[in-house]
Amino acid sequence: DDGNVSKVFGEGIVAFYNSALENPWIGYLTDVEADDGYWAILNDAANLEVSGLPTGAVEYVIDQGNNFISYSYSEGQSLDSALPDHAQDGTSYIYGEGTSALNTDAGWVGSIASDVGLEGGHGYWLGANQNFVFQYTDPSSLSSRFIAKALPEVPVELAYNQSTQQYFYFVKEANIDDVELSHGDWLVAYNNDVVVGARQYRQGSMIDIPIMGSFIDSDVPALTNMTAGYCQAGDI
């Protein structure tokens, strides 16, 4: 990566890159585990290639609360097919990179549920309401393949940067003067006058609006600048 990756962190563990050192990676994160998810913080946009053998079936030990886990297959699939019944019952929400899904009485809602599904090469925060152990369903065993739908590209004037600090609003219906928004309108989240998230409105389904937080405590100035004015604790 020639130093372009400045930091990699998982669930409570981190590694920093310092080019001045003989062994440039410092921190307690020394090995990548098949069942864990990771954020890779880059100085510049790039395509990263990860080397290693395919993981296949992986057992995940989930604790009540937040769990940062991998998705162990290269082929994507829907939430309904990927998670066995007991894992779905034990999961309240899943967050990806600017995408999410919420487990409701009516089933899964959000962009992961309705559009992108679980994607190969991605990690996810899984919010569990109980402890459980599970494995993803092998997508090659399914009779039909999941076809992911790309999320609409955010217009330039509503663009925002991805942050590791993120949350989501879930909107079932939006009206102005008792008239519902049209399919294709945009719902936008601002922190003062700074855009921190946007999602295209779609009638008849619940949508998730990503809300990005600030890298205010980042030791990488470029990252701090990328999220200047984004949400901090207490902001509305």
PDB file of C-alpha atoms in Angstrom:
ATOM      1  CA  ASP A   1       0.000   0.000   0.000  1.00  0.00           C
ATOM      2  CA  ASP A   2       3.120   2.288   0.075  1.00  0.00           C
ATOM      3  CA  GLY A   3       1.822   3.967   3.221  1.00  0.00           C
ATOM      4  CA  ASN A   4      -1.516   4.974   1.712  1.00  0.00           C
ATOM      5  CA  VAL A   5      -3.315   2.999   4.429  1.00  0.00           C
ATOM      6  CA  SER A   6      -2.669   5.074   7.528  1.00  0.00           C
ATOM      7  CA  LYS A   7      -4.719   3.048   9.997  1.00  0.00           C
ATOM      8  CA  VAL A   8      -6.621  -0.232  10.237  1.00  0.00           C
ATOM      9  CA  PHE A   9      -8.909  -0.916  13.155  1.00  0.00           C
ATOM     10  CA  GLY A  10     -11.407  -3.520  14.179  1.00  0.00           C
ATOM     11  CA  GLU A  11     -13.559  -4.029  17.243  1.00  0.00           C
ATOM     12  CA  GLY A  12     -11.445  -2.461  20.012  1.00  0.00           C
ATOM     13  CA  ILE A  13      -8.092  -2.992  18.272  1.00  0.00           C
ATOM     14  CA  VAL A  14      -5.987  -0.832  15.956  1.00  0.00           C
ATOM     15  CA  ALA A  15      -2.761  -0.640  13.922  1.00  0.00           C
ATOM     16  CA  PHE A  16      -1.066   2.573  12.741  1.00  0.00           C
ATOM     17  CA  TYR A  17       1.360   2.947   9.830  1.00  0.00           C
ATOM     18  CA  ASN A  18       4.546   4.898  10.520  1.00  0.00           C
ATOM     19  CA  SER A  19       6.900   4.977   7.524  1.00  0.00           C
ATOM     20  CA  ALA A  20       9.776   6.235   9.677  1.00  0.00           C
ATOM     21  CA  LEU A  21      10.026   2.893  11.477  1.00  0.00           C
ATOM     22  CA  GLU A  22      11.784  -0.253  10.264  1.00  0.00           C
ATOM     23  CA  ASN A  23       8.634  -2.199  11.070  1.00  0.00           C
ATOM     24  CA  PRO A  24       6.074   0.467  10.127  1.00  0.00           C
ATOM     25  CA  TRP A  25       2.931  -1.110  11.576  1.00  0.00           C
ATOM     26  CA  ILE A  26       2.470  -0.428  15.286  1.00  0.00           C
ATOM     27  CA  GLY A  27      -0.395  -1.396  17.565  1.00  0.00           C
ATOM     28  CA  TYR A  28      -2.075  -4.511  18.912  1.00  0.00           C
ATOM     29  CA  LEU A  29      -3.691  -5.407  15.578  1.00  0.00           C
ATOM     30  CA  THR A  30      -1.105  -7.735  14.037  1.00  0.00           C
ATOM     31  CA  ASP A  31      -3.225 -10.411  12.327  1.00  0.00           C
ATOM     32  CA  VAL A  32      -6.438 -10.341  10.312  1.00  0.00           C
ATOM     33  CA  GLU A  33      -9.053 -12.817  11.541  1.00  0.00           C
ATOM     34  CA  ALA A  34     -11.621 -14.428   9.247  1.00  0.00           C
ATOM     35  CA  ASP A  35     -14.573 -13.588  11.484  1.00  0.00           C
ATOM     36  CA  ASP A  36     -13.736  -9.922  12.138  1.00  0.00           C
ATOM     37  CA  GLY A  37     -14.561  -6.724  10.268  1.00  0.00           C
ATOM     38  CA  TYR A  38     -12.089  -3.873   9.761  1.00  0.00           C
ATOM     39  CA  TRP A  39     -12.022  -0.217   8.764  1.00  0.00           C
ATOM     40  CA  ALA A  40      -9.119   0.711   6.491  1.00  0.00           C
ATOM     41  CA  ILE A  41      -8.368   4.448   6.691  1.00  0.00           C
ATOM     42  CA  LEU A  42      -6.697   5.714   3.495  1.00  0.00           C
ATOM     43  CA  ASN A  43      -4.881   8.961   2.807  1.00  0.00           C
ATOM     44  CA  ASP A  44      -5.977   8.845  -0.858  1.00  0.00           C
ATOM     45  CA  ALA A  45      -8.706   6.957  -2.694  1.00  0.00           C
ATOM     46  CA  ALA A  46      -7.461   3.622  -4.055  1.00  0.00           C
ATOM     47  CA  ASN A  47      -8.483   0.075  -4.887  1.00  0.00           C
ATOM     48  CA  LEU A  48      -7.099  -2.309  -2.267  1.00  0.00           C
ATOM     49  CA  GLU A  49      -6.353  -5.939  -3.023  1.00  0.00           C
ATOM     50  CA  VAL A  50      -6.331  -8.387  -0.124  1.00  0.00           C
ATOM     51  CA  SER A  51      -4.260 -11.555  -0.431  1.00  0.00           C
ATOM     52  CA  GLY A  52      -5.216 -14.872   1.129  1.00  0.00           C
ATOM     53  CA  LEU A  53      -7.163 -18.068   0.700  1.00  0.00           C
ATOM     54  CA  PRO A  54     -10.982 -18.011   0.456  1.00  0.00           C
ATOM     55  CA  THR A  55     -12.529 -18.329   3.906  1.00  0.00           C
ATOM     56  CA  GLY A  56     -15.794 -20.153   3.146  1.00  0.00           C
ATOM     57  CA  ALA A  57     -17.728 -21.232   6.228  1.00  0.00           C
ATOM     58  CA  VAL A  58     -16.824 -19.220   9.336  1.00  0.00           C
ATOM     59  CA  GLU A  59     -18.370 -19.559  12.799  1.00  0.00           C
ATOM     60  CA  TYR A  60     -19.316 -16.256  14.448  1.00  0.00           C
ATOM     61  CA  VAL A  61     -19.652 -15.972  18.216  1.00  0.00           C
ATOM     62  CA  ILE A  62     -21.950 -12.989  18.757  1.00  0.00           C
ATOM     63  CA  ASP A  63     -22.211 -11.119  22.054  1.00  0.00           C
ATOM     64  CA  GLN A  64     -25.164  -8.979  23.054  1.00  0.00           C
ATOM     65  CA  GLY A  65     -24.445  -5.445  21.829  1.00  0.00           C
ATOM     66  CA  ASN A  66     -22.245  -4.298  18.935  1.00  0.00           C
ATOM     67  CA  ASN A  67     -20.152  -6.819  16.992  1.00  0.00           C
ATOM     68  CA  PHE A  68     -17.867  -5.858  14.075  1.00  0.00           C
ATOM     69  CA  ILE A  69     -17.834  -8.937  11.841  1.00  0.00           C
ATOM     70  CA  SER A  70     -16.846  -9.982   8.343  1.00  0.00           C
ATOM     71  CA  TYR A  71     -18.985 -11.406   5.574  1.00  0.00           C
ATOM     72  CA  SER A  72     -17.135 -14.585   4.666  1.00  0.00           C
ATOM     73  CA  TYR A  73     -18.195 -15.194   1.049  1.00  0.00           C
ATOM     74  CA  SER A  74     -17.173 -13.419  -2.160  1.00  0.00           C
ATOM     75  CA  GLU A  75     -20.691 -13.800  -3.572  1.00  0.00           C
ATOM     76  CA  GLY A  76     -23.283 -11.482  -2.060  1.00  0.00           C
ATOM     77  CA  GLN A  77     -26.734 -12.465  -0.871  1.00  0.00           C
ATOM     78  CA  SER A  78     -29.834 -11.093   0.790  1.00  0.00           C
ATOM     79  CA  LEU A  79     -30.155 -10.805   4.560  1.00  0.00           C
ATOM     80  CA  ASP A  80     -33.064 -13.228   4.611  1.00  0.00           C
ATOM     81  CA  SER A  81     -31.007 -15.936   2.938  1.00  0.00           C
ATOM     82  CA  ALA A  82     -27.658 -15.138   4.616  1.00  0.00           C
ATOM     83  CA  LEU A  83     -28.739 -15.232   8.267  1.00  0.00           C
ATOM     84  CA  PRO A  84     -30.305 -18.384   9.744  1.00  0.00           C
ATOM     85  CA  ASP A  85     -33.558 -17.882  11.649  1.00  0.00           C
ATOM     86  CA  HIS A  86     -32.011 -17.780  15.125  1.00  0.00           C
ATOM     87  CA  ALA A  87     -29.459 -15.176  13.971  1.00  0.00           C
ATOM     88  CA  GLN A  88     -32.212 -13.010  12.502  1.00  0.00           C
ATOM     89  CA  ASP A  89     -34.186 -13.279  15.746  1.00  0.00           C
ATOM     90  CA  GLY A  90     -31.095 -12.229  17.728  1.00  0.00           C
ATOM     91  CA  THR A  91     -30.165  -9.282  15.491  1.00  0.00           C
ATOM     92  CA  SER A  92     -31.696  -5.818  15.922  1.00  0.00           C
ATOM     93  CA  TYR A  93     -29.769  -3.976  13.203  1.00  0.00           C
ATOM     94  CA  ILE A  94     -26.827  -4.196  10.810  1.00  0.00           C
ATOM     95  CA  TYR A  95     -24.666  -1.264   9.668  1.00  0.00           C
ATOM     96  CA  GLY A  96     -22.400  -1.340   6.638  1.00  0.00           C
ATOM     97  CA  GLU A  97     -20.420   1.412   4.930  1.00  0.00           C
ATOM     98  CA  GLY A  98     -23.156   4.025   4.537  1.00  0.00           C
ATOM     99  CA  THR A  99     -25.831   1.311   4.418  1.00  0.00           C
ATOM    100  CA  SER A 100     -27.995  -0.314   7.070  1.00  0.00           C
ATOM    101  CA  ALA A 101     -30.865  -2.639   7.879  1.00  0.00           C
ATOM    102  CA  LEU A 102     -33.286  -2.570  10.794  1.00  0.00           C
ATOM    103  CA  ASN A 103     -35.156  -5.623  12.056  1.00  0.00           C
ATOM    104  CA  THR A 104     -38.813  -4.640  12.551  1.00  0.00           C
ATOM    105  CA  ASP A 105     -42.037  -6.503  13.248  1.00  0.00           C
ATOM    106  CA  ALA A 106     -42.699  -6.318   9.504  1.00  0.00           C
ATOM    107  CA  GLY A 107     -39.271  -7.719   8.638  1.00  0.00           C
ATOM    108  CA  TRP A 108     -35.998  -6.156   7.513  1.00  0.00           C
ATOM    109  CA  VAL A 109     -36.007  -2.571   6.209  1.00  0.00           C
ATOM    110  CA  GLY A 110     -33.215  -0.326   4.950  1.00  0.00           C
ATOM    111  CA  SER A 111     -30.780  -0.282   2.042  1.00  0.00           C
ATOM    112  CA  ILE A 112     -29.044  -3.555   2.964  1.00  0.00           C
ATOM    113  CA  ALA A 113     -32.420  -5.288   3.084  1.00  0.00           C
ATOM    114  CA  SER A 114     -33.980  -3.795  -0.041  1.00  0.00           C
ATOM    115  CA  ASP A 115     -31.041  -3.050  -2.327  1.00  0.00           C
ATOM    116  CA  VAL A 116     -27.423  -4.021  -1.777  1.00  0.00           C
ATOM    117  CA  GLY A 117     -27.655  -7.086   0.479  1.00  0.00           C
ATOM    118  CA  LEU A 118     -24.516  -8.414   2.175  1.00  0.00           C
ATOM    119  CA  GLU A 119     -21.508  -7.867  -0.090  1.00  0.00           C
ATOM    120  CA  GLY A 120     -18.251  -9.754  -0.464  1.00  0.00           C
ATOM    121  CA  GLY A 121     -15.249  -7.792   0.760  1.00  0.00           C
ATOM    122  CA  HIS A 122     -17.315  -5.812   3.272  1.00  0.00           C
ATOM    123  CA  GLY A 123     -17.525  -5.821   7.046  1.00  0.00           C
ATOM    124  CA  TYR A 124     -20.606  -5.069   9.163  1.00  0.00           C
ATOM    125  CA  TRP A 125     -21.560  -3.883  12.610  1.00  0.00           C
ATOM    126  CA  LEU A 126     -24.171  -6.315  13.912  1.00  0.00           C
ATOM    127  CA  GLY A 127     -26.295  -5.144  16.843  1.00  0.00           C
ATOM    128  CA  ALA A 128     -27.395  -8.204  18.823  1.00  0.00           C
ATOM    129  CA  ASN A 129     -30.162  -8.361  21.430  1.00  0.00           C
ATOM    130  CA  GLN A 130     -28.802 -11.667  22.796  1.00  0.00           C
ATOM    131  CA  ASN A 131     -25.775 -13.961  22.598  1.00  0.00           C
ATOM    132  CA  PHE A 132     -25.740 -16.520  19.784  1.00  0.00           C
ATOM    133  CA  VAL A 133     -23.475 -18.442  17.416  1.00  0.00           C
ATOM    134  CA  PHE A 134     -24.073 -18.711  13.680  1.00  0.00           C
ATOM    135  CA  GLN A 135     -22.643 -19.291  10.215  1.00  0.00           C
ATOM    136  CA  TYR A 136     -23.761 -17.521   7.054  1.00  0.00           C
ATOM    137  CA  THR A 137     -25.640 -19.624   4.527  1.00  0.00           C
ATOM    138  CA  ASP A 138     -23.354 -20.658   1.681  1.00  0.00           C
ATOM    139  CA  PRO A 139     -24.718 -18.659  -1.303  1.00  0.00           C
ATOM    140  CA  SER A 140     -23.681 -21.433  -3.710  1.00  0.00           C
ATOM    141  CA  SER A 141     -26.245 -23.696  -2.040  1.00  0.00           C
ATOM    142  CA  LEU A 142     -29.170 -21.396  -2.869  1.00  0.00           C
ATOM    143  CA  SER A 143     -31.461 -22.222  -5.776  1.00  0.00           C
ATOM    144  CA  SER A 144     -31.565 -18.607  -6.957  1.00  0.00           C
ATOM    145  CA  ARG A 145     -28.932 -15.865  -6.945  1.00  0.00           C
ATOM    146  CA  PHE A 146     -29.368 -12.497  -5.259  1.00  0.00           C
ATOM    147  CA  ILE A 147     -29.087  -9.568  -7.672  1.00  0.00           C
ATOM    148  CA  ALA A 148     -27.964  -6.451  -5.830  1.00  0.00           C
ATOM    149  CA  LYS A 149     -29.397  -3.092  -6.834  1.00  0.00           C
ATOM    150  CA  ALA A 150     -27.003  -0.162  -6.871  1.00  0.00           C
ATOM    151  CA  LEU A 151     -28.092   2.758  -4.728  1.00  0.00           C
ATOM    152  CA  PRO A 152     -28.788   5.952  -6.714  1.00  0.00           C
ATOM    153  CA  GLU A 153     -25.691   8.107  -7.060  1.00  0.00           C
ATOM    154  CA  VAL A 154     -25.787  11.088  -4.749  1.00  0.00           C
ATOM    155  CA  PRO A 155     -25.858  14.395  -6.697  1.00  0.00           C
ATOM    156  CA  VAL A 156     -22.652  16.425  -6.490  1.00  0.00           C
ATOM    157  CA  GLU A 157     -24.348  19.219  -4.556  1.00  0.00           C
ATOM    158  CA  LEU A 158     -25.431  16.718  -1.879  1.00  0.00           C
ATOM    159  CA  ALA A 159     -22.156  14.777  -1.713  1.00  0.00           C
ATOM    160  CA  TYR A 160     -20.628  13.816   1.633  1.00  0.00           C
ATOM    161  CA  ASN A 161     -17.661  11.735   2.777  1.00  0.00           C
ATOM    162  CA  GLN A 162     -17.875   8.342   4.426  1.00  0.00           C
ATOM    163  CA  SER A 163     -16.968   8.331   8.115  1.00  0.00           C
ATOM    164  CA  THR A 164     -16.412   5.510  10.557  1.00  0.00           C
ATOM    165  CA  GLN A 165     -18.661   7.516  12.891  1.00  0.00           C
ATOM    166  CA  GLN A 166     -22.131   6.992  11.445  1.00  0.00           C
ATOM    167  CA  TYR A 167     -25.747   6.542  12.342  1.00  0.00           C
ATOM    168  CA  PHE A 168     -29.017   6.284  10.411  1.00  0.00           C
ATOM    169  CA  TYR A 169     -32.470   7.769  10.353  1.00  0.00           C
ATOM    170  CA  PHE A 170     -35.235   5.459   9.145  1.00  0.00           C
ATOM    171  CA  VAL A 171     -38.082   7.194   7.313  1.00  0.00           C
ATOM    172  CA  LYS A 172     -41.342   5.433   6.503  1.00  0.00           C
ATOM    173  CA  GLU A 173     -43.113   8.358   4.858  1.00  0.00           C
ATOM    174  CA  ALA A 174     -42.290  12.030   4.241  1.00  0.00           C
ATOM    175  CA  ASN A 175     -44.822  14.783   3.538  1.00  0.00           C
ATOM    176  CA  ILE A 176     -44.680  18.512   2.868  1.00  0.00           C
ATOM    177  CA  ASP A 177     -47.999  20.364   3.398  1.00  0.00           C
ATOM    178  CA  ASP A 178     -49.765  16.971   3.537  1.00  0.00           C
ATOM    179  CA  VAL A 179     -48.375  15.973   0.113  1.00  0.00           C
ATOM    180  CA  GLU A 180     -46.058  12.965   0.037  1.00  0.00           C
ATOM    181  CA  LEU A 181     -42.663  13.425  -1.559  1.00  0.00           C
ATOM    182  CA  SER A 182     -42.283  12.020  -5.040  1.00  0.00           C
ATOM    183  CA  HIS A 183     -40.291   8.925  -5.891  1.00  0.00           C
ATOM    184  CA  GLY A 184     -36.800  10.164  -6.705  1.00  0.00           C
ATOM    185  CA  ASP A 185     -36.782  13.181  -4.396  1.00  0.00           C
ATOM    186  CA  TRP A 186     -33.848  13.406  -1.992  1.00  0.00           C
ATOM    187  CA  LEU A 187     -33.906  13.498   1.790  1.00  0.00           C
ATOM    188  CA  VAL A 188     -30.810  15.261   3.091  1.00  0.00           C
ATOM    189  CA  ALA A 189     -29.333  15.505   6.579  1.00  0.00           C
ATOM    190  CA  TYR A 190     -27.477  18.685   7.524  1.00  0.00           C
ATOM    191  CA  ASN A 191     -25.372  19.628  10.524  1.00  0.00           C
ATOM    192  CA  ASN A 192     -25.905  23.398  10.420  1.00  0.00           C
ATOM    193  CA  ASP A 193     -25.166  24.057   6.716  1.00  0.00           C
ATOM    194  CA  VAL A 194     -22.942  20.994   6.128  1.00  0.00           C
ATOM    195  CA  VAL A 195     -24.413  17.963   4.331  1.00  0.00           C
ATOM    196  CA  VAL A 196     -23.748  14.846   6.427  1.00  0.00           C
ATOM    197  CA  GLY A 197     -25.933  12.318   4.596  1.00  0.00           C
ATOM    198  CA  ALA A 198     -28.494  11.836   1.836  1.00  0.00           C
ATOM    199  CA  ARG A 199     -30.715   9.120   0.412  1.00  0.00           C
ATOM    200  CA  GLN A 200     -33.169   9.125  -2.475  1.00  0.00           C
ATOM    201  CA  TYR A 201     -36.806   8.868  -1.410  1.00  0.00           C
ATOM    202  CA  ARG A 202     -38.834   5.876  -2.521  1.00  0.00           C
ATOM    203  CA  GLN A 203     -42.562   5.679  -1.965  1.00  0.00           C
ATOM    204  CA  GLY A 204     -43.951   2.567  -0.302  1.00  0.00           C
ATOM    205  CA  SER A 205     -40.806   1.459   1.512  1.00  0.00           C
ATOM    206  CA  MET A 206     -38.824   2.560   4.541  1.00  0.00           C
ATOM    207  CA  ILE A 207     -35.524   4.196   3.636  1.00  0.00           C
ATOM    208  CA  ASP A 208     -32.389   4.782   5.694  1.00  0.00           C
ATOM    209  CA  ILE A 209     -30.599   8.140   5.676  1.00  0.00           C
ATOM    210  CA  PRO A 210     -26.925   7.867   6.684  1.00  0.00           C
ATOM    211  CA  ILE A 211     -25.688  10.439   9.203  1.00  0.00           C
ATOM    212  CA  MET A 212     -21.926  10.921   9.225  1.00  0.00           C
ATOM    213  CA  GLY A 213     -19.936  11.972  12.280  1.00  0.00           C
ATOM    214  CA  SER A 214     -16.678  13.888  12.512  1.00  0.00           C
ATOM    215  CA  PHE A 215     -13.138  12.523  12.641  1.00  0.00           C
ATOM    216  CA  ILE A 216     -12.500  15.285  15.166  1.00  0.00           C
ATOM    217  CA  ASP A 217     -10.141  13.130  17.242  1.00  0.00           C
ATOM    218  CA  SER A 218      -8.301  11.658  14.280  1.00  0.00           C
ATOM    219  CA  ASP A 219      -4.501  11.807  14.278  1.00  0.00           C
ATOM    220  CA  VAL A 220      -4.606  12.082  10.466  1.00  0.00           C
ATOM    221  CA  PRO A 221      -5.186  15.754   9.507  1.00  0.00           C
ATOM    222  CA  ALA A 222      -6.549  14.878   6.070  1.00  0.00           C
ATOM    223  CA  LEU A 223      -9.303  12.782   7.662  1.00  0.00           C
ATOM    224  CA  THR A 224     -10.173  15.549  10.078  1.00  0.00           C
ATOM    225  CA  ASN A 225     -10.520  17.963   7.159  1.00  0.00           C
ATOM    226  CA  MET A 226     -12.675  15.502   5.188  1.00  0.00           C
ATOM    227  CA  THR A 227     -15.305  15.500   7.921  1.00  0.00           C
ATOM    228  CA  ALA A 228     -14.996  19.105   9.124  1.00  0.00           C
ATOM    229  CA  GLY A 229     -18.391  20.299  10.357  1.00  0.00           C
ATOM    230  CA  TYR A 230     -19.832  16.784  10.545  1.00  0.00           C
ATOM    231  CA  CYS A 231     -21.840  15.656  13.581  1.00  0.00           C
ATOM    232  CA  GLN A 232     -20.344  15.466  17.050  1.00  0.00           C
ATOM    233  CA  ALA A 233     -21.938  14.351  20.297  1.00  0.00           C
ATOM    234  CA  GLY A 234     -24.875  16.614  21.123  1.00  0.00           C
ATOM    235  CA  ASP A 235     -25.392  17.972  17.601  1.00  0.00           C
ATOM    236  CA  ILE A 236     -28.858  17.925  16.028  1.00  0.00           C
TER     237      ILE A 236
END
